[in-house]
């Protein structure tokens, strides 16, 4: 469905997404009705059904856009250089920034998978899988280059993603820490977790040796 | 409410807890009715109300018992020795074992907090806080003894807890890895995350110096 932002229809659709993310994050998908959502947006329920024929269409759209947005943000943030340490830093920082700015959307994406139909669940899981594959690739290359210590690529990727996504559970941007400080601390933890500072010393590998000429 | 396991009432109450955990984990608290739950247990809804006067009483009981069980498991697993590294190992291993054995209960405890009344939410968060404090204490003592590298005790505790709880999202006991192998890999990651192997070398601190005589 094309978005016609600026038109009344575009505004209704955008307002519906916003209101749906906030309501579902706070009350849960099952507890939110299209009627209640329409009330929140200030339109008749019939107006919502024009954009989202079913409540599940709406949920699926929210989740798909979340994952597509994350993938796009990562593609924009991904460094051109192939250095695994620089790519790991960019991955962690982008992931934290993206999710902290989209707490409701993250909650909905993580908590409401069970409400998707089987086919749509597969589509969302495929998007997730392809995003997570980027991190696995970074870890694998870092380990092969002797820059990282990675016992199990899959488990390490899951551990890092769950740790850095978890920021949204406790972090509030208006409190004692800025998102930059939080990202920096999590990056230090991630670098230690993959032995980024020690692998080199211990294995006596020259920094980024394989990427430099000479 | 005293549990009278062995009596019919005790069996009904226990079956209700089990069925409720499974249904709520799969469908979400809002989507599950007491009538549906009674059907699952094979009793009249009135029989459930004897044990759990409201659906929220049931949810609160499940969450309280989860946290109390976790605290008890940790008290049984906590090493007598004050060595922070040994306590960290025991904490990670106990946490993973406990949650892997209680996937439904963990899902319910993590995902349905929003459905508790304010007062009961506070009670559950207090129990969580006191459990998490144990980990913060271990990290603080490890850092003070020069055994761990901890940039921020609170953030490190959250990062570790989210990482190790996340095991239940992907781990299935019947697949390629045993819970022992998973716990061991996560423990290695945790030890690196807190610099447990490097802090000593780097700071030239004798192992557990402060806990040994002479």
Tab-separated table of C-alpha atoms in Angstrom:
chain	number	residue	atom	x	y	z
A	1	UNK	CA	0.000	0.000	0.000
A	2	UNK	CA	1.510	3.341	-1.074
A	3	UNK	CA	1.872	5.898	1.657
A	4	UNK	CA	0.506	9.296	0.740
A	5	UNK	CA	2.006	11.304	3.552
A	6	UNK	CA	0.703	14.829	3.615
A	7	UNK	CA	-2.806	13.892	2.515
A	8	UNK	CA	-5.496	13.279	5.119
A	9	UNK	CA	-5.263	9.577	4.357
A	10	UNK	CA	-1.504	9.624	4.893
A	11	UNK	CA	-1.946	11.430	8.178
A	12	UNK	CA	-4.570	8.915	9.327
A	13	UNK	CA	-2.367	6.004	8.375
A	14	UNK	CA	0.697	7.460	10.122
A	15	UNK	CA	-1.344	8.351	13.207
A	16	UNK	CA	-2.725	4.807	13.240
A	17	UNK	CA	0.764	3.306	13.255
A	18	UNK	CA	1.901	5.554	16.085
A	19	UNK	CA	-1.204	4.953	18.176
A	20	UNK	CA	-1.102	1.207	17.515
A	21	UNK	CA	2.540	0.900	18.603
A	22	UNK	CA	1.882	2.790	21.802
A	23	UNK	CA	-1.369	0.938	22.664
A	24	UNK	CA	-0.044	-2.523	21.816
A	25	UNK	CA	3.226	-1.932	23.686
A	26	UNK	CA	1.315	-0.875	26.797
A	27	UNK	CA	-1.666	-3.249	26.739
A	28	UNK	CA	-0.677	-6.124	24.469
A	29	UNK	CA	-1.982	-6.949	21.002
A	30	UNK	CA	-4.833	-9.136	22.203
A	31	UNK	CA	-6.207	-6.451	24.489
A	32	UNK	CA	-6.335	-3.718	21.817
A	33	UNK	CA	-9.355	-3.496	19.494
A	34	UNK	CA	-9.590	-1.679	16.160
A	35	UNK	CA	-12.464	0.314	17.657
A	36	UNK	CA	-10.303	1.459	20.574
A	37	UNK	CA	-7.504	2.315	18.174
A	38	UNK	CA	-9.858	4.344	15.975
A	39	UNK	CA	-10.977	6.235	19.078
A	40	UNK	CA	-7.360	7.012	19.914
A	41	UNK	CA	-6.686	8.294	16.377
A	42	UNK	CA	-9.972	10.231	16.330
A	43	UNK	CA	-11.553	8.517	13.308
A	44	UNK	CA	-14.250	5.908	12.674
A	45	UNK	CA	-13.134	2.275	12.747
A	46	UNK	CA	-14.116	2.031	9.067
A	47	UNK	CA	-11.342	4.506	8.220
A	48	UNK	CA	-8.744	2.177	9.720
A	49	UNK	CA	-9.952	-0.850	7.809
A	50	UNK	CA	-9.200	1.012	4.584
A	51	UNK	CA	-5.478	0.881	5.451
A	52	UNK	CA	-5.417	-2.300	7.531
A	53	UNK	CA	-8.197	-4.722	6.580
A	54	UNK	CA	-7.514	-6.826	9.699
A	55	UNK	CA	-5.834	-6.210	13.037
A	56	UNK	CA	-3.223	-8.768	12.063
A	57	UNK	CA	-2.467	-6.822	8.843
A	58	UNK	CA	-1.688	-3.872	11.059
A	59	UNK	CA	0.525	-5.911	13.408
A	60	UNK	CA	2.390	-7.466	10.497
A	61	UNK	CA	2.948	-4.049	8.874
A	62	UNK	CA	4.351	-2.659	12.126
A	63	UNK	CA	6.728	-5.587	12.550
A	64	UNK	CA	7.829	-5.675	8.925
A	65	UNK	CA	8.537	-1.948	8.911
A	66	UNK	CA	10.487	-2.291	12.152
A	67	UNK	CA	12.753	-4.946	10.688
A	68	UNK	CA	13.107	-3.209	7.320
A	69	UNK	CA	13.944	0.041	9.097
A	70	UNK	CA	16.584	-1.730	11.178
A	71	UNK	CA	18.150	-3.305	8.102
A	72	UNK	CA	18.186	0.072	6.299
A	73	UNK	CA	19.699	1.837	9.306
A	74	UNK	CA	22.423	-0.802	9.426
A	75	UNK	CA	23.137	-0.503	5.708
A	76	UNK	CA	23.566	3.242	6.165
A	77	UNK	CA	25.766	2.815	9.261
A	78	UNK	CA	27.902	-0.090	8.015
A	79	UNK	CA	31.484	1.072	7.478
A	80	UNK	CA	32.959	0.684	4.026
A	81	UNK	CA	36.148	-0.785	5.521
A	82	UNK	CA	36.095	-4.530	6.017
A	83	UNK	CA	37.762	-4.365	9.474
A	84	UNK	CA	35.638	-6.643	11.735
A	85	UNK	CA	36.322	-4.554	14.863
A	86	UNK	CA	35.070	-1.369	13.192
A	87	UNK	CA	32.022	-3.212	11.824
A	88	UNK	CA	31.267	-4.683	15.249
A	89	UNK	CA	31.406	-1.201	16.801
A	90	UNK	CA	29.115	0.194	14.112
A	91	UNK	CA	26.701	-2.722	14.549
A	92	UNK	CA	26.412	-2.310	18.317
A	93	UNK	CA	26.053	1.463	18.135
A	94	UNK	CA	23.478	1.378	15.331
A	95	UNK	CA	21.469	-1.357	17.055
A	96	UNK	CA	21.301	0.538	20.349
A	97	UNK	CA	20.477	3.895	18.739
A	98	UNK	CA	17.776	2.382	16.539
A	99	UNK	CA	16.030	0.527	19.356
A	100	UNK	CA	16.297	3.242	21.986
A	101	UNK	CA	14.568	5.609	19.530
A	102	UNK	CA	11.800	3.023	18.943
A	103	UNK	CA	10.973	1.503	22.309
A	104	UNK	CA	7.314	0.803	21.571
A	105	UNK	CA	8.075	-0.669	18.193
A	106	UNK	CA	10.788	-2.873	19.712
A	107	UNK	CA	8.449	-4.131	22.427
A	108	UNK	CA	5.775	-4.947	19.877
A	109	UNK	CA	8.275	-6.692	17.596
A	110	UNK	CA	9.710	-8.794	20.404
A	111	UNK	CA	6.542	-9.629	22.302
A	112	UNK	CA	3.809	-10.155	19.743
A	113	UNK	CA	5.339	-12.665	17.343
A	114	UNK	CA	2.923	-15.291	18.672
A	115	UNK	CA	-0.008	-13.330	17.236
A	116	UNK	CA	1.192	-13.565	13.622
A	117	UNK	CA	-0.084	-16.212	11.229
A	118	UNK	CA	2.443	-18.896	10.391
A	119	UNK	CA	3.273	-17.475	6.969
A	120	UNK	CA	3.769	-13.948	8.227
A	121	UNK	CA	5.772	-15.162	11.187
A	122	UNK	CA	8.115	-16.849	8.690
A	123	UNK	CA	8.496	-13.583	6.785
A	124	UNK	CA	9.420	-11.644	9.938
A	125	UNK	CA	11.797	-14.368	11.088
A	126	UNK	CA	13.479	-14.307	7.677
A	127	UNK	CA	14.068	-10.553	7.991
A	128	UNK	CA	15.467	-11.078	11.483
A	129	UNK	CA	17.627	-13.917	10.301
A	130	UNK	CA	19.143	-11.852	7.546
A	131	UNK	CA	19.929	-8.997	9.943
A	132	UNK	CA	21.450	-11.353	12.522
A	133	UNK	CA	23.489	-12.973	9.776
A	134	UNK	CA	25.365	-9.688	9.375
A	135	UNK	CA	26.550	-9.930	12.972
A	136	UNK	CA	27.444	-13.604	12.613
A	137	UNK	CA	29.499	-12.700	9.559
A	138	UNK	CA	31.399	-10.006	11.464
A	139	UNK	CA	32.085	-12.417	14.330
A	140	UNK	CA	33.205	-15.178	11.994
A	141	UNK	CA	35.590	-12.931	10.073
A	142	UNK	CA	36.950	-11.436	13.287
A	143	UNK	CA	37.583	-14.892	14.704
A	144	UNK	CA	39.188	-16.150	11.490
A	145	UNK	CA	41.478	-13.128	11.426
A	146	UNK	CA	42.514	-13.860	15.022
A	147	UNK	CA	40.988	-10.559	16.156
A	148	UNK	CA	38.120	-12.007	18.203
A	149	UNK	CA	37.694	-14.968	20.540
A	150	UNK	CA	34.397	-16.614	19.565
A	151	UNK	CA	33.551	-20.027	21.014
A	152	UNK	CA	30.304	-20.375	19.052
A	153	UNK	CA	29.293	-17.854	16.380
A	154	UNK	CA	25.530	-18.437	16.713
A	155	UNK	CA	25.456	-18.239	20.500
A	156	UNK	CA	27.719	-15.206	20.572
A	157	UNK	CA	25.514	-13.372	18.068
A	158	UNK	CA	22.377	-14.159	20.097
A	159	UNK	CA	24.071	-13.127	23.341
A	160	UNK	CA	25.184	-9.786	21.905
A	161	UNK	CA	21.823	-9.024	20.290
A	162	UNK	CA	19.877	-9.850	23.436
A	163	UNK	CA	22.252	-7.856	25.607
A	164	UNK	CA	22.136	-4.738	23.431
A	165	UNK	CA	18.402	-4.927	22.692
A	166	UNK	CA	17.839	-5.202	26.440
A	167	UNK	CA	18.903	-1.575	26.823
A	168	UNK	CA	15.342	-0.483	26.040
A	169	UNK	CA	14.030	-2.299	29.106
A	170	UNK	CA	15.792	-0.012	31.558
A	171	UNK	CA	17.130	2.985	29.613
A	172	UNK	CA	15.246	6.280	29.660
A	173	UNK	CA	16.916	9.033	27.592
A	174	UNK	CA	16.046	11.729	30.117
A	175	UNK	CA	17.839	10.105	33.028
A	176	UNK	CA	21.453	10.099	34.190
A	177	UNK	CA	23.011	8.719	31.002
A	178	UNK	CA	22.981	9.775	27.359
A	179	UNK	CA	22.466	7.230	24.614
A	180	UNK	CA	26.104	7.864	23.596
A	181	UNK	CA	27.374	6.907	27.051
A	182	UNK	CA	25.215	3.803	27.149
A	183	UNK	CA	26.316	2.756	23.663
A	184	UNK	CA	29.945	3.290	24.607
A	185	UNK	CA	29.660	1.152	27.758
A	186	UNK	CA	27.854	-1.613	25.878
A	187	UNK	CA	30.460	-1.470	23.161
A	188	UNK	CA	33.235	-1.937	25.742
A	189	UNK	CA	31.389	-4.936	27.152
A	190	UNK	CA	30.832	-6.377	23.680
A	191	UNK	CA	34.479	-5.906	22.737
A	192	UNK	CA	35.589	-7.691	25.886
A	193	UNK	CA	32.967	-10.433	25.358
A	194	UNK	CA	34.551	-11.243	21.993
A	195	UNK	CA	38.058	-10.746	23.363
A	196	UNK	CA	38.656	-7.945	20.856
A	197	UNK	CA	41.461	-6.396	22.869
A	198	UNK	CA	43.103	-9.611	23.996
A	199	UNK	CA	42.848	-11.894	21.014
A	200	UNK	CA	45.556	-9.934	19.259
A	201	UNK	CA	48.000	-9.901	22.164
A	202	UNK	CA	47.409	-13.526	22.983
A	203	UNK	CA	47.702	-14.811	19.465
A	204	UNK	CA	50.334	-12.316	18.521
A	205	UNK	CA	48.484	-11.248	15.401
A	206	UNK	CA	49.264	-7.858	13.914
A	207	UNK	CA	46.231	-5.540	13.955
A	208	UNK	CA	44.142	-5.974	10.783
A	209	UNK	CA	47.144	-7.638	9.184
A	210	UNK	CA	45.029	-9.286	6.548
A	211	UNK	CA	43.532	-6.025	5.370
A	212	UNK	CA	46.710	-4.051	5.017
A	213	UNK	CA	49.195	-4.125	2.259
A	214	UNK	CA	52.787	-4.835	3.156
B	1	UNK	CA	-2.922	-19.989	50.444
B	2	UNK	CA	-1.563	-23.316	51.690
B	3	UNK	CA	-0.917	-25.897	49.001
B	4	UNK	CA	-2.409	-29.276	49.754
B	5	UNK	CA	-0.583	-31.305	47.142
B	6	UNK	CA	-1.931	-34.821	46.973
B	7	UNK	CA	-5.531	-33.874	47.679
B	8	UNK	CA	-7.887	-33.268	44.752
B	9	UNK	CA	-7.748	-29.565	45.522
B	10	UNK	CA	-3.961	-29.619	45.451
B	11	UNK	CA	-3.970	-31.427	42.147
B	12	UNK	CA	-6.435	-28.930	40.665
B	13	UNK	CA	-4.392	-26.008	41.899
B	14	UNK	CA	-1.134	-27.461	40.533
B	15	UNK	CA	-2.769	-28.348	37.200
B	16	UNK	CA	-4.143	-24.811	36.994
B	17	UNK	CA	-0.690	-23.294	37.424
B	18	UNK	CA	0.794	-25.543	34.760
B	19	UNK	CA	-2.022	-24.957	32.288
B	20	UNK	CA	-2.022	-21.219	32.950
B	21	UNK	CA	1.733	-20.902	32.326
B	22	UNK	CA	1.473	-22.787	29.083
B	23	UNK	CA	-1.632	-20.945	27.813
B	24	UNK	CA	-0.435	-17.470	28.816
B	25	UNK	CA	3.031	-18.069	27.363
B	26	UNK	CA	1.528	-19.125	24.046
B	27	UNK	CA	-1.443	-16.756	23.734
B	28	UNK	CA	-0.755	-13.881	26.100
B	29	UNK	CA	-2.478	-13.042	29.384
B	30	UNK	CA	-5.185	-10.872	27.838
B	31	UNK	CA	-6.245	-13.568	25.394
B	32	UNK	CA	-6.697	-16.288	28.041
B	33	UNK	CA	-9.979	-16.521	29.977
B	34	UNK	CA	-10.632	-18.330	33.258
B	35	UNK	CA	-13.298	-20.330	31.431
B	36	UNK	CA	-10.781	-21.488	28.799
B	37	UNK	CA	-8.299	-22.334	31.523
B	38	UNK	CA	-10.910	-24.369	33.413
B	39	UNK	CA	-11.624	-26.258	30.189
B	40	UNK	CA	-7.929	-27.037	29.823
B	41	UNK	CA	-7.707	-28.307	33.411
B	42	UNK	CA	-10.963	-30.225	33.056
B	43	UNK	CA	-12.906	-28.530	35.864
B	44	UNK	CA	-15.670	-25.928	36.154
B	45	UNK	CA	-14.554	-22.291	36.194
B	46	UNK	CA	-15.985	-22.037	39.733
B	47	UNK	CA	-13.326	-24.520	40.907
B	48	UNK	CA	-10.558	-22.170	39.745
B	49	UNK	CA	-12.021	-19.155	41.494
B	50	UNK	CA	-11.654	-21.020	44.779
B	51	UNK	CA	-7.866	-20.874	44.368
B	52	UNK	CA	-7.561	-17.712	42.338
B	53	UNK	CA	-10.435	-15.282	42.935
B	54	UNK	CA	-9.373	-13.179	39.932
B	55	UNK	CA	-7.283	-13.798	36.825
B	56	UNK	CA	-4.820	-11.229	38.104
B	57	UNK	CA	-4.469	-13.172	41.390
B	58	UNK	CA	-3.414	-16.127	39.284
B	59	UNK	CA	-0.925	-14.092	37.226
B	60	UNK	CA	0.554	-12.537	40.351
B	61	UNK	CA	0.905	-15.939	42.024
B	62	UNK	CA	2.713	-17.339	38.980
B	63	UNK	CA	5.115	-14.404	38.848
B	64	UNK	CA	5.752	-14.312	42.590
B	65	UNK	CA	6.464	-18.036	42.689
B	66	UNK	CA	8.803	-17.708	39.720
B	67	UNK	CA	10.871	-15.043	41.444
B	68	UNK	CA	10.794	-16.776	44.831
B	69	UNK	CA	11.862	-20.026	43.188
B	70	UNK	CA	14.732	-18.247	41.445
B	71	UNK	CA	15.908	-16.675	44.679
B	72	UNK	CA	15.710	-20.044	46.479
B	73	UNK	CA	17.594	-21.802	43.694
B	74	UNK	CA	20.302	-19.162	43.909
B	75	UNK	CA	20.536	-19.456	47.688
B	76	UNK	CA	21.029	-23.201	47.299
B	77	UNK	CA	23.611	-22.751	44.512
B	78	UNK	CA	25.560	-19.839	45.993
B	79	UNK	CA	29.041	-20.996	46.981
B	80	UNK	CA	30.050	-20.607	50.583
B	81	UNK	CA	33.411	-19.125	49.519
B	82	UNK	CA	33.416	-15.383	49.000
B	83	UNK	CA	35.500	-15.544	45.789
B	84	UNK	CA	33.685	-13.274	43.263
B	85	UNK	CA	34.760	-15.371	40.253
B	86	UNK	CA	33.312	-18.554	41.759
B	87	UNK	CA	30.126	-16.723	42.723
B	88	UNK	CA	29.794	-15.261	39.223
B	89	UNK	CA	30.131	-18.736	37.718
B	90	UNK	CA	27.534	-20.137	40.089
B	91	UNK	CA	25.182	-17.234	39.359
B	92	UNK	CA	25.361	-17.650	35.575
B	93	UNK	CA	25.002	-21.408	35.727
B	94	UNK	CA	22.103	-21.344	38.168
B	95	UNK	CA	20.311	-18.617	36.218
B	96	UNK	CA	20.549	-20.502	32.929
B	97	UNK	CA	19.550	-23.858	34.430
B	98	UNK	CA	16.593	-22.347	36.274
B	99	UNK	CA	15.210	-20.512	33.246
B	100	UNK	CA	15.802	-23.235	30.676
B	101	UNK	CA	13.784	-25.591	32.896
B	102	UNK	CA	10.961	-23.003	33.146
B	103	UNK	CA	10.548	-21.489	29.704
B	104	UNK	CA	6.825	-20.790	29.986
B	105	UNK	CA	7.166	-19.327	33.428
B	106	UNK	CA	10.037	-17.117	32.252
B	107	UNK	CA	8.046	-15.857	29.266
B	108	UNK	CA	5.076	-15.041	31.468
B	109	UNK	CA	7.270	-13.307	34.052
B	110	UNK	CA	9.038	-11.198	31.437
B	111	UNK	CA	6.127	-10.362	29.170
B	112	UNK	CA	3.095	-9.840	31.358
B	113	UNK	CA	4.315	-7.336	33.914
B	114	UNK	CA	2.065	-4.726	32.284
B	115	UNK	CA	-1.014	-6.674	33.363
B	116	UNK	CA	-0.276	-6.443	37.099
B	117	UNK	CA	-1.837	-3.795	39.314
B	118	UNK	CA	0.572	-1.102	40.463
B	119	UNK	CA	0.955	-2.513	43.963
B	120	UNK	CA	1.631	-6.047	42.768
B	121	UNK	CA	3.985	-4.826	40.064
B	122	UNK	CA	5.993	-3.149	42.846
B	123	UNK	CA	6.133	-6.410	44.782
B	124	UNK	CA	7.453	-8.338	41.773
B	125	UNK	CA	9.951	-5.610	40.916
B	126	UNK	CA	11.159	-5.676	44.527
B	127	UNK	CA	11.809	-9.423	44.292
B	128	UNK	CA	13.646	-8.900	40.994
B	129	UNK	CA	15.625	-6.041	42.443
B	130	UNK	CA	16.781	-8.116	45.363
B	131	UNK	CA	17.869	-10.969	43.078
B	132	UNK	CA	19.704	-8.607	40.714
B	133	UNK	CA	21.381	-6.982	43.698
B	134	UNK	CA	23.200	-10.261	44.320
B	135	UNK	CA	24.816	-10.017	40.897
B	136	UNK	CA	25.643	-6.332	41.354
B	137	UNK	CA	27.308	-7.222	44.652
B	138	UNK	CA	29.429	-9.923	42.994
B	139	UNK	CA	30.465	-7.512	40.242
B	140	UNK	CA	31.265	-4.745	42.706
B	141	UNK	CA	33.391	-6.993	44.898
B	142	UNK	CA	35.142	-8.480	41.867
B	143	UNK	CA	35.952	-5.010	40.556
B	144	UNK	CA	37.122	-3.765	43.955
B	145	UNK	CA	39.415	-6.766	44.300
B	146	UNK	CA	40.875	-6.043	40.857
B	147	UNK	CA	39.527	-9.348	39.536
B	148	UNK	CA	36.919	-7.900	37.162
B	149	UNK	CA	36.781	-4.949	34.782
B	150	UNK	CA	33.395	-3.309	35.343
B	151	UNK	CA	32.734	0.106	33.808
B	152	UNK	CA	29.254	0.432	35.340
B	153	UNK	CA	27.931	-2.083	37.858
B	154	UNK	CA	24.243	-1.514	37.054
B	155	UNK	CA	24.644	-1.703	33.290
B	156	UNK	CA	26.903	-4.740	33.491
B	157	UNK	CA	24.413	-6.577	35.710
B	158	UNK	CA	21.551	-5.803	33.311
B	159	UNK	CA	23.639	-6.822	30.296
B	160	UNK	CA	24.573	-10.164	31.862
B	161	UNK	CA	21.039	-10.933	33.055
B	162	UNK	CA	19.499	-10.115	29.679
B	163	UNK	CA	22.124	-12.107	27.820
B	164	UNK	CA	21.752	-15.223	29.973
B	165	UNK	CA	17.954	-15.047	30.232
B	166	UNK	CA	17.850	-14.770	26.439
B	167	UNK	CA	18.965	-18.397	26.199
B	168	UNK	CA	15.342	-19.491	26.538
B	169	UNK	CA	14.412	-17.689	23.332
B	170	UNK	CA	16.471	-19.980	21.103
B	171	UNK	CA	17.569	-22.959	23.225
B	172	UNK	CA	15.700	-26.259	22.938
B	173	UNK	CA	17.102	-29.016	25.190
B	174	UNK	CA	16.568	-31.715	22.567
B	175	UNK	CA	18.718	-30.061	19.917
B	176	UNK	CA	22.448	-30.050	19.203
B	177	UNK	CA	23.586	-28.664	22.565
B	178	UNK	CA	23.107	-29.723	26.174
B	179	UNK	CA	22.269	-27.182	28.841
B	180	UNK	CA	25.738	-27.826	30.304
B	181	UNK	CA	27.428	-26.855	27.042
B	182	UNK	CA	25.287	-23.748	26.669
B	183	UNK	CA	25.938	-22.708	30.266
B	184	UNK	CA	29.665	-23.230	29.772
B	185	UNK	CA	29.769	-21.091	26.617
B	186	UNK	CA	27.739	-18.327	28.254
B	187	UNK	CA	29.988	-18.473	31.284
B	188	UNK	CA	33.051	-17.990	29.068
B	189	UNK	CA	31.383	-14.997	27.435
B	190	UNK	CA	30.403	-13.565	30.808
B	191	UNK	CA	33.897	-14.027	32.212
B	192	UNK	CA	35.384	-12.236	29.223
B	193	UNK	CA	32.706	-9.515	29.421
B	194	UNK	CA	33.853	-8.685	32.965
B	195	UNK	CA	37.504	-9.171	32.038
B	196	UNK	CA	37.797	-11.967	34.597
B	197	UNK	CA	40.841	-13.496	32.961
B	198	UNK	CA	42.600	-10.285	32.039
B	199	UNK	CA	41.976	-8.004	34.976
B	200	UNK	CA	44.472	-9.960	37.027
B	201	UNK	CA	47.256	-9.962	34.480
B	202	UNK	CA	46.710	-6.344	33.570
B	203	UNK	CA	46.541	-5.050	37.090
B	204	UNK	CA	49.072	-7.507	38.377
B	205	UNK	CA	46.838	-8.571	41.239
B	206	UNK	CA	47.410	-11.937	42.875
B	207	UNK	CA	44.407	-14.274	42.411
B	208	UNK	CA	41.924	-13.858	45.256
B	209	UNK	CA	44.654	-12.152	47.257
B	210	UNK	CA	42.222	-10.520	49.610
B	211	UNK	CA	40.555	-13.787	50.536
B	212	UNK	CA	43.643	-15.781	51.383
B	213	UNK	CA	45.649	-15.705	54.518
B	214	UNK	CA	49.356	-14.965	54.141
